[in-house]
PDB file of C-alpha atoms in Angstrom:
ATOM      1  CA  MET A   1      11.181   6.323 -28.005  1.00 67.00           C
ATOM      2  CA  THR A   2       8.758   9.094 -28.515  1.00 62.00           C
ATOM      3  CA  SER A   3       9.241  12.910 -28.616  1.00 58.00           C
ATOM      4  CA  THR A   4       6.238  14.727 -27.740  1.00 46.00           C
ATOM      5  CA  VAL A   5       7.503  17.779 -27.426  1.00 40.00           C
ATOM      6  CA  PRO A   6      11.044  19.158 -28.834  1.00 39.00           C
ATOM      7  CA  ALA A   7      13.392  18.281 -25.904  1.00 40.00           C
ATOM      8  CA  LEU A   8      14.405  21.008 -23.447  1.00 39.00           C
ATOM      9  CA  GLY A   9      17.821  22.720 -22.498  1.00 40.00           C
ATOM     10  CA  THR A  10      18.752  21.474 -18.975  1.00 41.00           C
ATOM     11  CA  ARG A  11      18.347  24.177 -16.098  1.00 46.00           C
ATOM     12  CA  THR A  12      19.943  24.072 -12.753  1.00 56.00           C
ATOM     13  CA  ALA A  13      19.143  25.968  -9.723  1.00 59.00           C
ATOM     14  CA  GLU A  14      21.000  27.572  -7.190  1.00 61.00           C
ATOM     15  CA  GLY A  15      22.722  24.702  -5.065  1.00 66.00           C
ATOM     16  CA  SER A  16      21.427  22.017  -7.484  1.00 83.00           C
ATOM     17  CA  ALA A  17      22.829  19.846 -10.305  1.00 94.00           C
ATOM     18  CA  LEU A  18      18.980  18.634 -10.825  1.00 97.00           C
ATOM     19  CA  GLN A  19      19.285  18.514 -15.083  1.00 97.00           C
ATOM     20  CA  ALA A  20      16.646  15.941 -15.452  1.00 98.00           C
ATOM     21  CA  VAL A  21      13.360  14.382 -13.787  1.00 98.00           C
ATOM     22  CA  LEU A  22      12.220  10.840 -15.029  1.00 98.00           C
ATOM     23  CA  LEU A  23       9.084   9.137 -13.916  1.00 98.00           C
ATOM     24  CA  ASP A  24       7.530   5.803 -14.195  1.00 97.00           C
ATOM     25  CA  MET A  25       4.189   5.647 -14.764  1.00 94.00           C
ATOM     26  CA  ASP A  26       2.149   2.626 -13.444  1.00 91.00           C
ATOM     27  CA  GLY A  27       1.613   2.887  -9.820  1.00 90.00           C
ATOM     28  CA  THR A  28       3.455   5.677 -10.106  1.00 96.00           C
ATOM     29  CA  LEU A  29       1.831   8.529 -11.796  1.00 96.00           C
ATOM     30  CA  VAL A  30      -1.085   6.381 -12.462  1.00 91.00           C
ATOM     31  CA  ASP A  31      -3.425   4.509 -10.192  1.00 85.00           C
ATOM     32  CA  THR A  32      -3.237   1.309 -12.439  1.00 79.00           C
ATOM     33  CA  GLU A  33      -1.479  -1.445 -10.969  1.00 73.00           C
ATOM     34  CA  GLY A  34      -4.789  -2.761  -9.489  1.00 78.00           C
ATOM     35  CA  PHE A  35      -6.020  -2.446 -13.363  1.00 81.00           C
ATOM     36  CA  TRP A  36      -3.025  -4.944 -14.382  1.00 80.00           C
ATOM     37  CA  TRP A  37      -3.506  -7.072 -11.966  1.00 85.00           C
ATOM     38  CA  ASP A  38      -7.245  -7.584 -12.263  1.00 88.00           C
ATOM     39  CA  ALA A  39      -6.835  -7.938 -16.078  1.00 86.00           C
ATOM     40  CA  GLU A  40      -4.074 -10.684 -15.363  1.00 89.00           C
ATOM     41  CA  VAL A  41      -6.730 -12.581 -13.329  1.00 93.00           C
ATOM     42  CA  GLU A  42      -9.262 -12.194 -15.917  1.00 92.00           C
ATOM     43  CA  VAL A  43      -7.180 -13.773 -18.809  1.00 92.00           C
ATOM     44  CA  PHE A  44      -6.159 -16.690 -16.543  1.00 94.00           C
ATOM     45  CA  ALA A  45      -9.108 -17.495 -15.395  1.00 93.00           C
ATOM     46  CA  GLY A  46     -10.586 -17.630 -18.736  1.00 93.00           C
ATOM     47  CA  LEU A  47      -7.762 -20.235 -19.132  1.00 94.00           C
ATOM     48  CA  GLY A  48      -8.832 -22.318 -16.526  1.00 94.00           C
ATOM     49  CA  HIS A  49      -6.420 -21.004 -13.814  1.00 95.00           C
ATOM     50  CA  ALA A  50      -6.803 -19.284 -10.772  1.00 94.00           C
ATOM     51  CA  LEU A  51      -3.753 -17.072  -9.670  1.00 94.00           C
ATOM     52  CA  ASP A  52      -2.313 -16.609  -6.379  1.00 92.00           C
ATOM     53  CA  GLU A  53      -2.438 -13.348  -4.661  1.00 89.00           C
ATOM     54  CA  SER A  54       1.026 -13.580  -3.955  1.00 88.00           C
ATOM     55  CA  TRP A  55       1.860 -13.829  -7.169  1.00 89.00           C
ATOM     56  CA  ARG A  56       0.994 -10.103  -7.300  1.00 83.00           C
ATOM     57  CA  ASP A  57       4.573  -9.319  -5.811  1.00 77.00           C
ATOM     58  CA  VAL A  58       6.307 -10.596  -8.403  1.00 79.00           C
ATOM     59  CA  VAL A  59       4.777  -9.436 -11.420  1.00 76.00           C
ATOM     60  CA  VAL A  60       4.152  -5.648 -10.268  1.00 72.00           C
ATOM     61  CA  GLY A  61       6.310  -3.285 -11.660  1.00 65.00           C
ATOM     62  CA  GLY A  62       8.092  -5.974 -14.611  1.00 67.00           C
ATOM     63  CA  PRO A  63       8.504  -5.740 -18.078  1.00 74.00           C
ATOM     64  CA  MET A  64       5.388  -7.703 -19.841  1.00 77.00           C
ATOM     65  CA  THR A  65       7.517 -10.941 -21.503  1.00 82.00           C
ATOM     66  CA  ARG A  66       8.771 -11.564 -17.736  1.00 80.00           C
ATOM     67  CA  SER A  67       5.440 -11.479 -16.145  1.00 84.00           C
ATOM     68  CA  ALA A  68       3.759 -13.374 -18.821  1.00 88.00           C
ATOM     69  CA  CYS A  69       6.347 -16.138 -18.555  1.00 90.00           C
ATOM     70  CA  PHE A  70       6.095 -15.889 -14.984  1.00 91.00           C
ATOM     71  CA  LEU A  71       2.523 -16.646 -14.908  1.00 93.00           C
ATOM     72  CA  ILE A  72       2.699 -19.231 -17.662  1.00 93.00           C
ATOM     73  CA  GLU A  73       5.519 -21.224 -15.932  1.00 92.00           C
ATOM     74  CA  ALA A  74       3.313 -20.891 -12.814  1.00 93.00           C
ATOM     75  CA  THR A  75      -0.029 -21.894 -13.636  1.00 94.00           C
ATOM     76  CA  GLY A  76       1.096 -24.425 -16.760  1.00 93.00           C
ATOM     77  CA  ALA A  77      -1.634 -22.410 -19.168  1.00 93.00           C
ATOM     78  CA  ASP A  78      -1.323 -23.796 -22.791  1.00 93.00           C
ATOM     79  CA  ILE A  79      -0.663 -20.101 -24.012  1.00 94.00           C
ATOM     80  CA  THR A  80       2.677 -18.520 -25.968  1.00 93.00           C
ATOM     81  CA  ILE A  81       3.865 -15.325 -24.716  1.00 91.00           C
ATOM     82  CA  PRO A  82       3.335 -13.103 -27.352  1.00 92.00           C
ATOM     83  CA  GLU A  83      -0.534 -14.692 -27.053  1.00 93.00           C
ATOM     84  CA  LEU A  84      -0.709 -13.659 -23.570  1.00 92.00           C
ATOM     85  CA  THR A  85       0.726 -10.182 -24.081  1.00 88.00           C
ATOM     86  CA  LEU A  86      -1.921  -9.586 -26.159  1.00 90.00           C
ATOM     87  CA  LEU A  87      -4.591 -10.592 -24.529  1.00 92.00           C
ATOM     88  CA  LEU A  88      -2.939  -8.576 -21.310  1.00 88.00           C
ATOM     89  CA  ASN A  89      -2.634  -5.785 -23.220  1.00 83.00           C
ATOM     90  CA  GLU A  90      -6.448  -5.666 -24.040  1.00 88.00           C
ATOM     91  CA  GLY A  91      -7.944  -6.761 -21.265  1.00 86.00           C
ATOM     92  CA  PHE A  92      -5.631  -3.452 -19.875  1.00 80.00           C
ATOM     93  CA  GLU A  93      -6.972  -1.145 -22.321  1.00 81.00           C
ATOM     94  CA  HIS A  94     -10.635  -2.565 -21.660  1.00 81.00           C
ATOM     95  CA  ARG A  95     -10.493  -1.065 -18.009  1.00 80.00           C
ATOM     96  CA  ILE A  96      -8.969   2.556 -18.573  1.00 78.00           C
ATOM     97  CA  ASN A  97     -11.284   3.428 -21.126  1.00 71.00           C
ATOM     98  CA  GLY A  98     -12.062   7.143 -20.134  1.00 62.00           C
ATOM     99  CA  SER A  99      -9.938   8.814 -17.818  1.00 64.00           C
ATOM    100  CA  LEU A 100      -7.565   7.635 -15.433  1.00 80.00           C
ATOM    101  CA  PRO A 101      -7.398   8.125 -11.564  1.00 87.00           C
ATOM    102  CA  LEU A 102      -3.859   9.815 -11.298  1.00 93.00           C
ATOM    103  CA  MET A 103      -1.822   9.008  -8.191  1.00 94.00           C
ATOM    104  CA  PRO A 104      -2.120  11.740  -5.219  1.00 95.00           C
ATOM    105  CA  GLY A 105       0.366  14.786  -5.761  1.00 97.00           C
ATOM    106  CA  ALA A 106       0.986  13.269  -9.442  1.00 97.00           C
ATOM    107  CA  ALA A 107      -0.809  16.232 -11.623  1.00 96.00           C
ATOM    108  CA  ARG A 108       0.530  19.091  -9.171  1.00 97.00           C
ATOM    109  CA  LEU A 109       4.016  17.708  -9.165  1.00 98.00           C
ATOM    110  CA  LEU A 110       3.556  17.521 -13.353  1.00 98.00           C
ATOM    111  CA  ALA A 111       2.510  20.785 -13.404  1.00 97.00           C
ATOM    112  CA  GLU A 112       5.157  22.124 -11.016  1.00 98.00           C
ATOM    113  CA  LEU A 113       8.121  20.381 -13.336  1.00 98.00           C
ATOM    114  CA  ALA A 114       6.636  22.431 -16.481  1.00 97.00           C
ATOM    115  CA  ALA A 115       5.862  25.416 -15.110  1.00 97.00           C
ATOM    116  CA  HIS A 116       9.869  25.693 -14.232  1.00 97.00           C
ATOM    117  CA  GLU A 117      11.146  23.903 -17.450  1.00 96.00           C
ATOM    118  CA  VAL A 118      12.395  20.828 -15.874  1.00 97.00           C
ATOM    119  CA  PRO A 119      13.371  18.579 -18.815  1.00 98.00           C
ATOM    120  CA  THR A 120      11.102  15.619 -17.832  1.00 98.00           C
ATOM    121  CA  ALA A 121      10.403  12.089 -19.406  1.00 98.00           C
ATOM    122  CA  LEU A 122       7.963   9.378 -19.109  1.00 98.00           C
ATOM    123  CA  VAL A 123      10.167   5.880 -18.678  1.00 98.00           C
ATOM    124  CA  SER A 124       7.642   2.737 -18.556  1.00 95.00           C
ATOM    125  CA  ALA A 125       7.757  -0.988 -18.804  1.00 91.00           C
ATOM    126  CA  SER A 126       4.416  -0.951 -20.951  1.00 89.00           C
ATOM    127  CA  HIS A 127       4.002  -1.081 -24.614  1.00 89.00           C
ATOM    128  CA  ARG A 128       3.834   1.927 -26.386  1.00 93.00           C
ATOM    129  CA  ARG A 129       0.142   1.026 -27.331  1.00 87.00           C
ATOM    130  CA  ILE A 130      -0.826   1.645 -23.631  1.00 87.00           C
ATOM    131  CA  ILE A 131       1.654   4.626 -22.733  1.00 92.00           C
ATOM    132  CA  ASP A 132      -0.222   6.574 -25.577  1.00 91.00           C
ATOM    133  CA  ARG A 133      -3.943   5.658 -24.057  1.00 88.00           C
ATOM    134  CA  VAL A 134      -2.498   6.685 -20.503  1.00 91.00           C
ATOM    135  CA  LEU A 135      -0.893   9.968 -21.811  1.00 92.00           C
ATOM    136  CA  HIS A 136      -4.713  11.434 -22.222  1.00 88.00           C
ATOM    137  CA  SER A 137      -4.903  11.516 -19.080  1.00 88.00           C
ATOM    138  CA  LEU A 138      -1.324  12.667 -17.516  1.00 92.00           C
ATOM    139  CA  GLY A 139      -0.901  15.119 -20.993  1.00 94.00           C
ATOM    140  CA  HIS A 140       1.301  14.556 -23.574  1.00 94.00           C
ATOM    141  CA  ALA A 141       2.867  18.061 -23.187  1.00 96.00           C
ATOM    142  CA  ASN A 142       4.292  17.330 -19.594  1.00 97.00           C
ATOM    143  CA  PHE A 143       6.834  15.113 -21.142  1.00 98.00           C
ATOM    144  CA  ALA A 144       9.503  16.238 -23.509  1.00 98.00           C
ATOM    145  CA  LEU A 145       9.900  12.677 -24.413  1.00 97.00           C
ATOM    146  CA  THR A 146       8.566   9.089 -23.511  1.00 98.00           C
ATOM    147  CA  VAL A 147      10.168   6.046 -23.121  1.00 98.00           C
ATOM    148  CA  ALA A 148       8.614   2.595 -23.612  1.00 96.00           C
ATOM    149  CA  GLY A 149       9.072  -1.301 -22.690  1.00 93.00           C
ATOM    150  CA  ASP A 150       8.578  -2.581 -26.193  1.00 92.00           C
ATOM    151  CA  GLU A 151      10.893   0.536 -27.528  1.00 94.00           C
ATOM    152  CA  VAL A 152      14.265  -0.819 -25.946  1.00 95.00           C
ATOM    153  CA  GLU A 153      16.039  -4.181 -26.483  1.00 93.00           C
ATOM    154  CA  ARG A 154      16.440  -4.491 -22.518  1.00 94.00           C
ATOM    155  CA  THR A 155      13.774  -2.570 -20.043  1.00 92.00           C
ATOM    156  CA  LYS A 156      13.338  -2.426 -16.645  1.00 93.00           C
ATOM    157  CA  PRO A 157      15.213  -4.044 -14.625  1.00 93.00           C
ATOM    158  CA  TYR A 158      18.002  -2.986 -16.842  1.00 95.00           C
ATOM    159  CA  PRO A 159      19.094   0.305 -16.999  1.00 98.00           C
ATOM    160  CA  ASP A 160      18.796   0.783 -20.471  1.00 98.00           C
ATOM    161  CA  PRO A 161      15.594   2.450 -20.367  1.00 97.00           C
ATOM    162  CA  TYR A 162      16.421   5.260 -17.892  1.00 98.00           C
ATOM    163  CA  LEU A 163      20.165   5.683 -19.753  1.00 98.00           C
ATOM    164  CA  ILE A 164      18.088   6.430 -22.970  1.00 98.00           C
ATOM    165  CA  ALA A 165      15.701   9.033 -21.121  1.00 98.00           C
ATOM    166  CA  ALA A 166      19.003  10.895 -19.831  1.00 98.00           C
ATOM    167  CA  ALA A 167      20.281  10.969 -23.023  1.00 98.00           C
ATOM    168  CA  GLY A 168      17.477  11.855 -25.429  1.00 98.00           C
ATOM    169  CA  LEU A 169      17.131  14.815 -22.487  1.00 98.00           C
ATOM    170  CA  GLY A 170      20.609  15.696 -23.020  1.00 97.00           C
ATOM    171  CA  ALA A 171      21.713  14.980 -19.076  1.00 98.00           C
ATOM    172  CA  ASP A 172      24.231  13.602 -17.052  1.00 97.00           C
ATOM    173  CA  PRO A 173      22.286  10.024 -15.341  1.00 97.00           C
ATOM    174  CA  ALA A 174      23.977  11.097 -12.028  1.00 96.00           C
ATOM    175  CA  ARG A 175      22.377  14.153 -12.110  1.00 97.00           C
ATOM    176  CA  CYS A 176      18.986  12.919 -12.858  1.00 98.00           C
ATOM    177  CA  ALA A 177      16.252  12.124 -10.130  1.00 98.00           C
ATOM    178  CA  VAL A 178      13.819   9.738 -10.870  1.00 98.00           C
ATOM    179  CA  VAL A 179      10.478   8.596  -9.313  1.00 98.00           C
ATOM    180  CA  GLU A 180       9.173   4.879  -9.359  1.00 97.00           C
ATOM    181  CA  ASP A 181       7.037   2.571  -6.669  1.00 94.00           C
ATOM    182  CA  THR A 182       8.568  -0.991  -7.471  1.00 91.00           C
ATOM    183  CA  ALA A 183      11.664  -2.637  -6.752  1.00 91.00           C
ATOM    184  CA  THR A 184      12.363  -3.398 -10.397  1.00 92.00           C
ATOM    185  CA  GLY A 185      12.159   0.357 -11.516  1.00 94.00           C
ATOM    186  CA  VAL A 186      14.130   1.185  -8.743  1.00 96.00           C
ATOM    187  CA  ALA A 187      16.658  -1.628  -9.713  1.00 95.00           C
ATOM    188  CA  ALA A 188      16.881  -0.029 -13.083  1.00 97.00           C
ATOM    189  CA  ALA A 189      17.324   3.599 -12.104  1.00 97.00           C
ATOM    190  CA  GLU A 190      20.141   2.869  -9.359  1.00 97.00           C
ATOM    191  CA  ALA A 191      21.885   0.730 -12.269  1.00 97.00           C
ATOM    192  CA  ALA A 192      21.898   3.978 -14.637  1.00 98.00           C
ATOM    193  CA  GLY A 193      23.430   5.882 -11.461  1.00 97.00           C
ATOM    194  CA  CYS A 194      20.816   8.255 -10.955  1.00 97.00           C
ATOM    195  CA  ARG A 195      19.179   9.495  -7.963  1.00 97.00           C
ATOM    196  CA  VAL A 196      15.700   7.801  -6.599  1.00 97.00           C
ATOM    197  CA  VAL A 197      12.804   8.655  -4.921  1.00 97.00           C
ATOM    198  CA  VAL A 198      10.568   5.853  -4.115  1.00 97.00           C
ATOM    199  CA  VAL A 199       6.697   5.636  -3.594  1.00 96.00           C
ATOM    200  CA  PRO A 200       5.852   2.100  -3.259  1.00 93.00           C
ATOM    201  CA  SER A 201       2.599   1.123  -4.493  1.00 85.00           C
ATOM    202  CA  VAL A 202       1.902  -2.375  -4.043  1.00 78.00           C
ATOM    203  CA  ALA A 203       5.308  -4.195  -2.055  1.00 83.00           C
ATOM    204  CA  PRO A 204       7.392  -2.103   0.481  1.00 89.00           C
ATOM    205  CA  ILE A 205      10.737  -0.851  -0.195  1.00 92.00           C
ATOM    206  CA  ALA A 206      13.414  -0.055   2.037  1.00 91.00           C
ATOM    207  CA  ALA A 207      15.594   3.092   2.058  1.00 90.00           C
ATOM    208  CA  ALA A 208      19.229   2.953   1.108  1.00 91.00           C
ATOM    209  CA  ALA A 209      22.211   5.073  -0.160  1.00 88.00           C
ATOM    210  CA  GLY A 210      21.200   7.327  -3.170  1.00 85.00           C
ATOM    211  CA  ARG A 211      17.762   6.020  -2.382  1.00 94.00           C
ATOM    212  CA  THR A 212      15.023   7.971  -0.500  1.00 97.00           C
ATOM    213  CA  VAL A 213      11.147   6.372   0.202  1.00 97.00           C
ATOM    214  CA  VAL A 214       8.499   8.645   0.872  1.00 97.00           C
ATOM    215  CA  THR A 215       4.522   7.635   1.191  1.00 96.00           C
ATOM    216  CA  SER A 216       2.973   9.874  -0.880  1.00 96.00           C
ATOM    217  CA  LEU A 217       3.655  11.826  -4.194  1.00 97.00           C
ATOM    218  CA  GLU A 218       2.441  14.648  -2.306  1.00 97.00           C
ATOM    219  CA  GLU A 219       5.906  15.093  -0.560  1.00 97.00           C
ATOM    220  CA  VAL A 220       7.196  16.109  -3.469  1.00 98.00           C
ATOM    221  CA  ASP A 221       8.109  18.683  -5.093  1.00 97.00           C
ATOM    222  CA  LEU A 222      10.856  20.552  -7.591  1.00 97.00           C
ATOM    223  CA  PRO A 223      12.947  22.399  -4.657  1.00 96.00           C
ATOM    224  CA  PHE A 224      12.678  18.054  -2.623  1.00 97.00           C
ATOM    225  CA  LEU A 225      14.290  17.105  -6.388  1.00 97.00           C
ATOM    226  CA  ARG A 226      16.740  19.334  -6.326  1.00 96.00           C
ATOM    227  CA  GLY A 227      17.625  18.839  -2.801  1.00 95.00           C
ATOM    228  CA  LEU A 228      18.584  15.134  -4.173  1.00 94.00           C
ATOM    229  CA  VAL A 229      21.504  16.027  -6.373  1.00 93.00           C
ATOM    230  CA  PRO A 230      23.249  18.893  -4.842  1.00 88.00           C
ATOM    231  CA  LEU A 231      26.234  20.824  -6.659  1.00 85.00           C
ATOM    232  CA  SER A 232      29.870  19.138  -5.911  1.00 68.00           C
TER     233      SER A 232
END
């Protein structure tokens, strides 16, 4: 876990108990899910295997080791998980040279959270080397801390990354709003006890208790997030 700026004290607004906002990265703030899939297709093509498009829904949003393990088993490729992880990270990094396309509404939401000094964390299953590259586009100063998938013992879909982020901000997970785009991330956030906003990127996700589904980050602003965590 890396802090990018000093952790902020929690703030609440009248009528809301929101203490912090925790945001996923790939597919939520930056339009990179397609880059990951393209990297996976290219790497396996080099190994002599074609990936089935239906597998995209299986690997999206998951930790690197889980995705790598699934693809190795599905294709029978002769490669180890560490070797494949290295190739996938390199393939992804090659595709993100320069600025990255942000998801609609992402820049505005981050600016709004920063302007109101809402404690905010970036919580990703991607590795630290990837997060640090992407932060050049997202802005380091927009996050009090960042949590990478290779810095926790158990990453998404386990709750650990979100529990660590909430603790790092001095916040109660039940008073945190999480913004996610995949079922894996949603499972992690809900297991941590957070209120969840879902902006599906690849596969549809149904609304449920404690979970709100929207079509775009353009529908999400600070009053919206505060409304998810009312005063009890």
